mmCIF file of C-alpha atoms in Angstrom:
data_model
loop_
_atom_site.group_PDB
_atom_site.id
_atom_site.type_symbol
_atom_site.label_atom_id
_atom_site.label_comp_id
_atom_site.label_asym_id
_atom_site.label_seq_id
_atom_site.Cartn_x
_atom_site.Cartn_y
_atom_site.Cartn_z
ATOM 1 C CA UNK A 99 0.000 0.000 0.000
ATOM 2 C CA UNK A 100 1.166 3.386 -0.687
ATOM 3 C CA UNK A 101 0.866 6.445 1.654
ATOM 4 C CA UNK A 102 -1.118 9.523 0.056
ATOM 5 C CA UNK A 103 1.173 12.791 0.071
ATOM 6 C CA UNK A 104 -1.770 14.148 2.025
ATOM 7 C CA UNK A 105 -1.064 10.787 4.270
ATOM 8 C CA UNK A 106 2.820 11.663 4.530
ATOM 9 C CA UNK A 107 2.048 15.236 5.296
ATOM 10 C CA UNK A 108 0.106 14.331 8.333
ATOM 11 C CA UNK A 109 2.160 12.082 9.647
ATOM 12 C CA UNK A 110 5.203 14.329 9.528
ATOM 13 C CA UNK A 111 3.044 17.131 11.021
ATOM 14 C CA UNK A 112 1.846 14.410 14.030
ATOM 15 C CA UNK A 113 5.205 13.192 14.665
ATOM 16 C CA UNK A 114 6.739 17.128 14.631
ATOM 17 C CA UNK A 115 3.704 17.059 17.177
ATOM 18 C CA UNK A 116 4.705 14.471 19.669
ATOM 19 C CA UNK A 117 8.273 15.628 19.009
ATOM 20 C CA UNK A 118 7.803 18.883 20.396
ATOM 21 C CA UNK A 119 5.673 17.770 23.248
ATOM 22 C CA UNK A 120 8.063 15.187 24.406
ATOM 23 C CA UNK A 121 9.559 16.995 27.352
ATOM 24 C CA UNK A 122 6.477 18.025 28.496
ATOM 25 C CA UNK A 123 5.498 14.141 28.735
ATOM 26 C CA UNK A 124 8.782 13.526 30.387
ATOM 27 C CA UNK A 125 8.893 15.838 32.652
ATOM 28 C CA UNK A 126 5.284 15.208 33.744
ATOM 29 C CA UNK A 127 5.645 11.391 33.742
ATOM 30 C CA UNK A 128 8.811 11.522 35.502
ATOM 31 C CA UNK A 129 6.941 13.952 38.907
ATOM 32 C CA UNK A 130 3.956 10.905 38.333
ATOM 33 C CA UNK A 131 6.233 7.728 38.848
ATOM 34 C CA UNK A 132 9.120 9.682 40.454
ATOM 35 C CA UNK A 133 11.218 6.870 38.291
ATOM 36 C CA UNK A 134 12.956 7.958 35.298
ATOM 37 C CA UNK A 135 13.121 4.124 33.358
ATOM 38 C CA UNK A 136 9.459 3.931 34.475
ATOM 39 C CA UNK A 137 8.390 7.642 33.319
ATOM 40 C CA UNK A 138 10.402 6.949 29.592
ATOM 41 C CA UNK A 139 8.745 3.705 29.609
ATOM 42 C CA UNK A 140 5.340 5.382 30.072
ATOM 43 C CA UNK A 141 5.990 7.997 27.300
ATOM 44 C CA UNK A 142 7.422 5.510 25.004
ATOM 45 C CA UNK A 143 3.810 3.859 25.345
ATOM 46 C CA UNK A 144 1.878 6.927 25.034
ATOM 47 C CA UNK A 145 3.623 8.346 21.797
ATOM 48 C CA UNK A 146 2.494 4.765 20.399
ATOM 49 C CA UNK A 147 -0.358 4.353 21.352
ATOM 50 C CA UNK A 148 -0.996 7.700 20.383
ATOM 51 C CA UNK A 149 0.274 7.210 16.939
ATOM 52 C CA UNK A 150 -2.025 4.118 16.169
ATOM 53 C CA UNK A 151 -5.279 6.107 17.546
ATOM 54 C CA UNK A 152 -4.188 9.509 15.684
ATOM 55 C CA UNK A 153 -7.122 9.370 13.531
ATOM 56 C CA UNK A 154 -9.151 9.627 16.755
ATOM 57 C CA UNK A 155 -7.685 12.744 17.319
ATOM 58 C CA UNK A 156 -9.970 15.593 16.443
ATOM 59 C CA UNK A 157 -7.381 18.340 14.235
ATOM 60 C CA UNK A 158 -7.287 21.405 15.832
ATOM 61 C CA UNK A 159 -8.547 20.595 19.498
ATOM 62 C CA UNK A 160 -5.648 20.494 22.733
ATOM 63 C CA UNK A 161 -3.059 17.494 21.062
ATOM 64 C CA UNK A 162 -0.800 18.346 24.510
ATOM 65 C CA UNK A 163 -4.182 17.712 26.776
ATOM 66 C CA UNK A 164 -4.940 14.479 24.472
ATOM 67 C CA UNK A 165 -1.628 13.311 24.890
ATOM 68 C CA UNK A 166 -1.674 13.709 28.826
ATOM 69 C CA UNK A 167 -4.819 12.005 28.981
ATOM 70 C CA UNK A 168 -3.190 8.876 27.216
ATOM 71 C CA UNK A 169 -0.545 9.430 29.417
ATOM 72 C CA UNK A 170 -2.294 9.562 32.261
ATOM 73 C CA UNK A 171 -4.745 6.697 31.634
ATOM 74 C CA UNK A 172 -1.634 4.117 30.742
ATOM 75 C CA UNK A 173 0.277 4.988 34.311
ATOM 76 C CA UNK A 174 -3.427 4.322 35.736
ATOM 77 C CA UNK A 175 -3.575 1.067 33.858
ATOM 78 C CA UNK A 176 0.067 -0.069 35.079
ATOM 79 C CA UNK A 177 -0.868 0.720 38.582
ATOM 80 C CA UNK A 178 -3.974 -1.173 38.667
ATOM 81 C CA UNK A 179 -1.868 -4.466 36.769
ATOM 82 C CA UNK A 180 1.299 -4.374 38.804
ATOM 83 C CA UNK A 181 0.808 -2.134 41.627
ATOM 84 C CA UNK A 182 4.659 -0.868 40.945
ATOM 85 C CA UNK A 183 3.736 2.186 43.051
ATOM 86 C CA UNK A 184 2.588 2.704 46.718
ATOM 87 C CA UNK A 185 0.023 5.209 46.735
ATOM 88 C CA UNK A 186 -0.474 7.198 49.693
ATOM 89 C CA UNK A 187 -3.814 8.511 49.668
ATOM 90 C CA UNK A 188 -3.620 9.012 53.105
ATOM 91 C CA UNK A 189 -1.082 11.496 53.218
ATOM 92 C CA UNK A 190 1.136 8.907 55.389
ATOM 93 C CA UNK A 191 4.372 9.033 53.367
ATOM 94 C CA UNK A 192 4.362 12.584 52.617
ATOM 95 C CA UNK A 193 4.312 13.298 56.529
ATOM 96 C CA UNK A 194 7.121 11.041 56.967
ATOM 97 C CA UNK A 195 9.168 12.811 54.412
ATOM 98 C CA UNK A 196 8.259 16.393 55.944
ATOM 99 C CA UNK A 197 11.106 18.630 55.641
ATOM 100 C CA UNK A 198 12.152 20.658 58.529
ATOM 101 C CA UNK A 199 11.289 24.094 58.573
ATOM 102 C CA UNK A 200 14.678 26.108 59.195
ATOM 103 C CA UNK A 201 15.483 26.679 55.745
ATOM 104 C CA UNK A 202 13.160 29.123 54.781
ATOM 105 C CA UNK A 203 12.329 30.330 51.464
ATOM 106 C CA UNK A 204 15.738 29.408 49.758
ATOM 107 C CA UNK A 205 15.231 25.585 50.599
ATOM 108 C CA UNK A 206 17.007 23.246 48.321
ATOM 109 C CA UNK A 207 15.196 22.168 45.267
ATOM 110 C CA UNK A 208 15.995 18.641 45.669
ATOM 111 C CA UNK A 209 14.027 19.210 49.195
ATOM 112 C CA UNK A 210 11.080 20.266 47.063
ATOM 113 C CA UNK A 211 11.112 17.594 44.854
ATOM 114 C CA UNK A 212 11.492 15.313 47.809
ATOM 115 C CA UNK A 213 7.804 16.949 49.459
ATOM 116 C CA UNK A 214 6.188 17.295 45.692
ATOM 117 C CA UNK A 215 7.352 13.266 45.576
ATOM 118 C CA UNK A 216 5.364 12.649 49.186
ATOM 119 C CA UNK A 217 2.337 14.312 47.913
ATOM 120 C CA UNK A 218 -0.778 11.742 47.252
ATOM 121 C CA UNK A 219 -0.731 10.898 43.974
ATOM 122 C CA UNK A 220 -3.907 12.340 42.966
ATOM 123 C CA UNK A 221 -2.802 15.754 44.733
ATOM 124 C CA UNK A 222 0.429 15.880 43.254
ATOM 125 C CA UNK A 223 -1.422 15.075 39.698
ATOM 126 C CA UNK A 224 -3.725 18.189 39.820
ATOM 127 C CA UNK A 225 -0.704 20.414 40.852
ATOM 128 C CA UNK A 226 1.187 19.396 37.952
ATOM 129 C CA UNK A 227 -1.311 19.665 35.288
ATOM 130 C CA UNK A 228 -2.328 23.277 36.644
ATOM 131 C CA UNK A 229 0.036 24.811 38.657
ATOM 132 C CA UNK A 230 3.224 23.507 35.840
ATOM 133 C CA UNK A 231 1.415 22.671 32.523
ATOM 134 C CA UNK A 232 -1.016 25.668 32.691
ATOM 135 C CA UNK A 233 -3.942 23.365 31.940
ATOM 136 C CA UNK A 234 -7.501 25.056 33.134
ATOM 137 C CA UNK A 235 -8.940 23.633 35.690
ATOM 138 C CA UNK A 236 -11.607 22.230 33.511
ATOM 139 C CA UNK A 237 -9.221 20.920 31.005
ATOM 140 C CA UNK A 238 -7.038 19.242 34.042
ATOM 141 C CA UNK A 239 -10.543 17.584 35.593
ATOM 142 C CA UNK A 240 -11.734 16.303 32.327
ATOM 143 C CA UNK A 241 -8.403 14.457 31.831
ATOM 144 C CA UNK A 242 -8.483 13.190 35.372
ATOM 145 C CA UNK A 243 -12.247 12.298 35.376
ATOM 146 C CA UNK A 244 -13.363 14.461 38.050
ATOM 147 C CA UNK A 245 -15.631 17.507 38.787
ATOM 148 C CA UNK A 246 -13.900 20.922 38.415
ATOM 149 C CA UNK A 247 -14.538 21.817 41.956
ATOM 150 C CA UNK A 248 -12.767 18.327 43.057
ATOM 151 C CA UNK A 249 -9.562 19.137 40.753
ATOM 152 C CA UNK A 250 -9.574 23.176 42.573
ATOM 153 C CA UNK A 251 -9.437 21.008 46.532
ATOM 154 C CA UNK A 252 -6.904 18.987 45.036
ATOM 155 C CA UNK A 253 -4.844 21.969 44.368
ATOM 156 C CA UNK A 254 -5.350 23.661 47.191
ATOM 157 C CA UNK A 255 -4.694 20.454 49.315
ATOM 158 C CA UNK A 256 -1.799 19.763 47.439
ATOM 159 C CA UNK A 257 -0.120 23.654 47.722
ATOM 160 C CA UNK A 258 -1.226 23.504 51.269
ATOM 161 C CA UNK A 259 0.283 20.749 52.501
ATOM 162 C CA UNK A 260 3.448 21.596 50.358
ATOM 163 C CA UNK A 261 3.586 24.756 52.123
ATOM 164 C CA UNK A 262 3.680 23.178 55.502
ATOM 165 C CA UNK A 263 5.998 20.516 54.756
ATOM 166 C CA UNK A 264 8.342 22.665 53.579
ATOM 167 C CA UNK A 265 7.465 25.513 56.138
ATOM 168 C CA UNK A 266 6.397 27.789 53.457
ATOM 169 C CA UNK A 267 3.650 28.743 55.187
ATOM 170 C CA UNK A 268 5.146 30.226 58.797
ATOM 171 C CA UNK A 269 8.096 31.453 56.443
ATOM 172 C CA UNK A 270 5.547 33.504 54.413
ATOM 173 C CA UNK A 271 3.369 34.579 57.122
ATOM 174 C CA UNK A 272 6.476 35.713 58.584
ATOM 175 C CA UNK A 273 7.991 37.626 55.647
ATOM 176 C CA UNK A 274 4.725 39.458 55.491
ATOM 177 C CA UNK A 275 5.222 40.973 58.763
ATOM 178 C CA UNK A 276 2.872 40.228 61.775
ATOM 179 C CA UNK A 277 0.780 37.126 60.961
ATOM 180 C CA UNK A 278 -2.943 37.905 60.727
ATOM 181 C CA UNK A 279 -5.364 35.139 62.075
ATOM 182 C CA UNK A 280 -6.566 34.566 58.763
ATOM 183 C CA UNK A 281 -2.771 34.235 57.322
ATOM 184 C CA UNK A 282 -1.824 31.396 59.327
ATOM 185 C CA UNK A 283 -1.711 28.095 58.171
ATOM 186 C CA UNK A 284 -1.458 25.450 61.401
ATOM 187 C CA UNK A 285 0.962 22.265 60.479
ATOM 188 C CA UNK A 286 -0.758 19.450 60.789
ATOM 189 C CA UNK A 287 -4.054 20.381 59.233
ATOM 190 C CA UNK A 288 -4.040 19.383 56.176
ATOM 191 C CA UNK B 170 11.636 29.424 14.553
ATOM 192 C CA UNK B 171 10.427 25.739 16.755
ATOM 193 C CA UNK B 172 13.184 27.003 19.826
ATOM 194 C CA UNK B 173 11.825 30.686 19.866
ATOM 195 C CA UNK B 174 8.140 29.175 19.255
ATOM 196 C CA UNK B 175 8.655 27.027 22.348
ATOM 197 C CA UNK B 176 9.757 29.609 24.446
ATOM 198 C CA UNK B 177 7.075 32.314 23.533
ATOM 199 C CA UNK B 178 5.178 29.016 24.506
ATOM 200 C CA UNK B 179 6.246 28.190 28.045
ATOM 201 C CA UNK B 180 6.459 31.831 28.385
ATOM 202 C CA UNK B 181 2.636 32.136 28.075
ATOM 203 C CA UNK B 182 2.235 29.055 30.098
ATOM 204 C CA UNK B 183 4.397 31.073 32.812
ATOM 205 C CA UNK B 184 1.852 33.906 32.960
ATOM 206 C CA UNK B 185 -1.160 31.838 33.235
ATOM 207 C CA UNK B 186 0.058 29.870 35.726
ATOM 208 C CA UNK B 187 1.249 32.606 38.018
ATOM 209 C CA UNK B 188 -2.144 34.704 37.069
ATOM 210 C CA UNK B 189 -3.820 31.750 38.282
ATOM 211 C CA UNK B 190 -1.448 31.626 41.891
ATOM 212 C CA UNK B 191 -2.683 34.647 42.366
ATOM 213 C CA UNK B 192 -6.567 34.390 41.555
ATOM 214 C CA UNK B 193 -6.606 30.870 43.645
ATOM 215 C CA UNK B 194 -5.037 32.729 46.376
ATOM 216 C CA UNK B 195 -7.662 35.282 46.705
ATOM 217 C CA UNK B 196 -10.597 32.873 46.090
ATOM 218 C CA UNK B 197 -9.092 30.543 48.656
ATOM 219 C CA UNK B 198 -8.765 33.246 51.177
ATOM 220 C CA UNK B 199 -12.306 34.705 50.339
ATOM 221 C CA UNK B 200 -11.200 37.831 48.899
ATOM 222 C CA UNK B 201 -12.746 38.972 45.259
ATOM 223 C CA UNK B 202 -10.073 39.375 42.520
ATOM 224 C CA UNK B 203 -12.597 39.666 39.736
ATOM 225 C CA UNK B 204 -16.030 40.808 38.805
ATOM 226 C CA UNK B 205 -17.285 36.800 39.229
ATOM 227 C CA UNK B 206 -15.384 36.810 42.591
ATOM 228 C CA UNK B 207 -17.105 40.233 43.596
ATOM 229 C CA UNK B 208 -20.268 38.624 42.659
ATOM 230 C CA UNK B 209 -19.722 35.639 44.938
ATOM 231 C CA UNK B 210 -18.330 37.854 47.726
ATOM 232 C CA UNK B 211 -21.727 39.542 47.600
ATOM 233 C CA UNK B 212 -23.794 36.749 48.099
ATOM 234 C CA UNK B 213 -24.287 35.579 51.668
ATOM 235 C CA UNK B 214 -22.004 33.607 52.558
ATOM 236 C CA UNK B 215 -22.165 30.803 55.684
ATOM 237 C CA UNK B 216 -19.363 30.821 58.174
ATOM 238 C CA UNK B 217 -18.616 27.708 59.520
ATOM 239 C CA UNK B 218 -15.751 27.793 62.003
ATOM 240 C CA UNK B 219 -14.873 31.763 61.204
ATOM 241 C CA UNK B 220 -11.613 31.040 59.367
ATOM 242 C CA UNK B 221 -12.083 28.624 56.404
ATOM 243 C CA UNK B 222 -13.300 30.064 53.212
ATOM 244 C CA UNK B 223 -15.612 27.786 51.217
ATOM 245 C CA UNK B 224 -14.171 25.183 48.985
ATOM 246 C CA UNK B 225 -11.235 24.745 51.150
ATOM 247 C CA UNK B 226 -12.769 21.543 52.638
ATOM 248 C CA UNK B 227 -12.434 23.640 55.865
ATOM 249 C CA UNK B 228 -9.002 23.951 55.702
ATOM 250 C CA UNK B 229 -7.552 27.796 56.323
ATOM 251 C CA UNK B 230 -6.269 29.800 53.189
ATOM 252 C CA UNK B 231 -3.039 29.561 52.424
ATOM 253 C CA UNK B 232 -1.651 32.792 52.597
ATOM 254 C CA UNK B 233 -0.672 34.290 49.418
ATOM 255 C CA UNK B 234 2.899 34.716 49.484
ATOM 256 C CA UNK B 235 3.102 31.335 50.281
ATOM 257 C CA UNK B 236 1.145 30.341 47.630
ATOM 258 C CA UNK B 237 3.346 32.091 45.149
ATOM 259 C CA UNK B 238 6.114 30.743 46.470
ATOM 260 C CA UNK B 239 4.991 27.286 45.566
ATOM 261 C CA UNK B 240 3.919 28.391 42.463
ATOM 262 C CA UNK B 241 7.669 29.412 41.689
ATOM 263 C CA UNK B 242 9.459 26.572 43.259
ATOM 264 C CA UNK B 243 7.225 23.872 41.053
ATOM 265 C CA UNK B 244 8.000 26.046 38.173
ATOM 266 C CA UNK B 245 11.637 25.904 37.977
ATOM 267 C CA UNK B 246 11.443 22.665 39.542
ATOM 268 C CA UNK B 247 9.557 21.444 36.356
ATOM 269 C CA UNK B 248 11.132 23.848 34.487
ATOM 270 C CA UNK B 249 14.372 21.846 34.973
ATOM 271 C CA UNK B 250 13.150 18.418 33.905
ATOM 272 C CA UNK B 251 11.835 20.549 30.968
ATOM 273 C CA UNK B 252 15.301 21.220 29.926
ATOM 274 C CA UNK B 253 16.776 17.542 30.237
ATOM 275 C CA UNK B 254 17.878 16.291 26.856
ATOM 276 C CA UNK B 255 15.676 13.853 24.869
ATOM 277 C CA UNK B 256 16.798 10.455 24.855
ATOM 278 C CA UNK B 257 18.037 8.901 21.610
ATOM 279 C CA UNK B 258 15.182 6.506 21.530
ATOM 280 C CA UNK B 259 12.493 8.139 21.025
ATOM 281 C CA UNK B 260 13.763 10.151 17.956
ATOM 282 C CA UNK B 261 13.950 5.843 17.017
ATOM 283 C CA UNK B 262 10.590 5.364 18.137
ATOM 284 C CA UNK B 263 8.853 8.208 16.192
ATOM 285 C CA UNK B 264 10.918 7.135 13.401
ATOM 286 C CA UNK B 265 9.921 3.886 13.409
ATOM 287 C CA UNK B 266 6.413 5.136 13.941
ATOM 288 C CA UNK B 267 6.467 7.408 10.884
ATOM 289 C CA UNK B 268 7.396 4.868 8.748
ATOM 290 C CA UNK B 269 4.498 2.684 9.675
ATOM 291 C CA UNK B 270 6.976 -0.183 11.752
ATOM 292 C CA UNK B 271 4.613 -0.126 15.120
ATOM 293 C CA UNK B 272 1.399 0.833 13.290
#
């Protein structure tokens, strides 16, 4: 069989596509599985299953949201097959790997990474898509299957209890001068 | 013309995001930052323990410079696995894609 020019031109525009988006999927596959074989692996089976379902995708609607979905879906898939991942829905692990406070607002990133790593997975999910990838909040709960006002606590939960594991939140409340009731954040509450 | 195309692109995705710091800040902390927020600051609102704004699953707003701060730190925190070079394989992959081998 031999591909139309129109056929050749599409392909070369999809895989320009996927080529541009690919550290996007990295980087967002890589704060999911906190695994850098695993995350690759995951992209690797996006981009092809994304490839043999390209006429599904609709020309000229969100290709990076599409592609995060896939994404997204396949690491949910894995999970529920080999359970390669210990979720921590209850917030257990992330309080374990609390980060003391003393280092203010010029912490070390690797600390960050280490409390954005102990976040519950669907937490740390929502923060990514919105608060890094810039997806709306109704773009970020359609590819997570959940209402808009669930994907806005999951932020919120997830910056909060960020903020107090890295003791943003006294640091800040601080930096603003004296703390208002309203302004601080108690540890532990989240 | 892709490199300055990407940047122009993250660089939009930069100022939504930190817009959006900002407006979730307010709305978490019950203060209007809009004309919809000034609408919902108008209507009655029902105070359940005096602190917590609703939404928050009665947790206290996070104050905003805090808020911000997170915003930055995930930034150049993802901005840095942004930046990590793209293996050799999946230049292979796409390849091998294009020309119809995992099709």
């Amino acid at each position: 069989m031999t591909a139309s020019p129109e056929g050749n031109d599409r392909s070369s525009d999809m895989r320009a596509d996927l080529t541009a988006l690919l550290p996007n999927l990295r980087a967002f596959a890589n704060s999911l599985t906190r695994n850098k074989d695993l995350a690759d692996d995951l992209v690797q089976e996006t981009l092809v299953k994304a490839w043999q379902h390209r006429d599904q995708f609709a020309a000229g609607s969100n290709l990076k949201a599409w592609l995060f979905t896939i994404l997204r879906n396949t690491r949910m898939s894995h999970l529920r097959k080999r359970k390669f991942e210990v979720e921590d829905e209850d917030g257990e692990m992330a309080a374990r790997l609390s980060v003391a406070p003393p280092q203010g607002p010029h912490m070390d990133m690797v600390d960050f990474m280490k409390a954005l790593s102990g976040l519950p997975s669907d937490q740390r999910e929502a923060l990514l898509l919105v608060g890094a990838e810039g997806f709306s909040y109704e773009d970020a709960a359609l590819m997570c299957g959940c209402a808009v006002g669930t994907m806005k606590s999951r932020v919120n939960r997830a910056r909060v209890r960020l903020a107090n594991n890295l003791g943003m939140a006294n640091a800040a409340a601080s930096d603003a001068g004296a703390p208002q009731s309203e302004d601080v954040v108690p540890a532990g509450r989240v | 013309m892709t490199g300055v195309h990407d940047r122009w692109d993250r660089y939009e995705v930069l100022q939504t995001v930190m817009k959006r710091d900002v407006e979730d800040s307010l709305e978490m902390s019950g203060k209007a930052s809009g004309p919809r927020d000034q609408e919902l600051e108008d209507r009655p609102v029902e105070i359940v323990d005096g602190t917590a704004a609703p939404g928050t699953d009665g947790q206290r707003p996070l104050p905003r410079a805090a808020s911000e701060m997170i915003g930055r730190r995930l930034r150049q925190a993802y901005e840095t696995q942004l930046k990590e070079p793209i293996p050799d394989r999946f230049s292979a992959l796409l390849d091998d894609l294009a020309k119809g081998g995992r099709a």
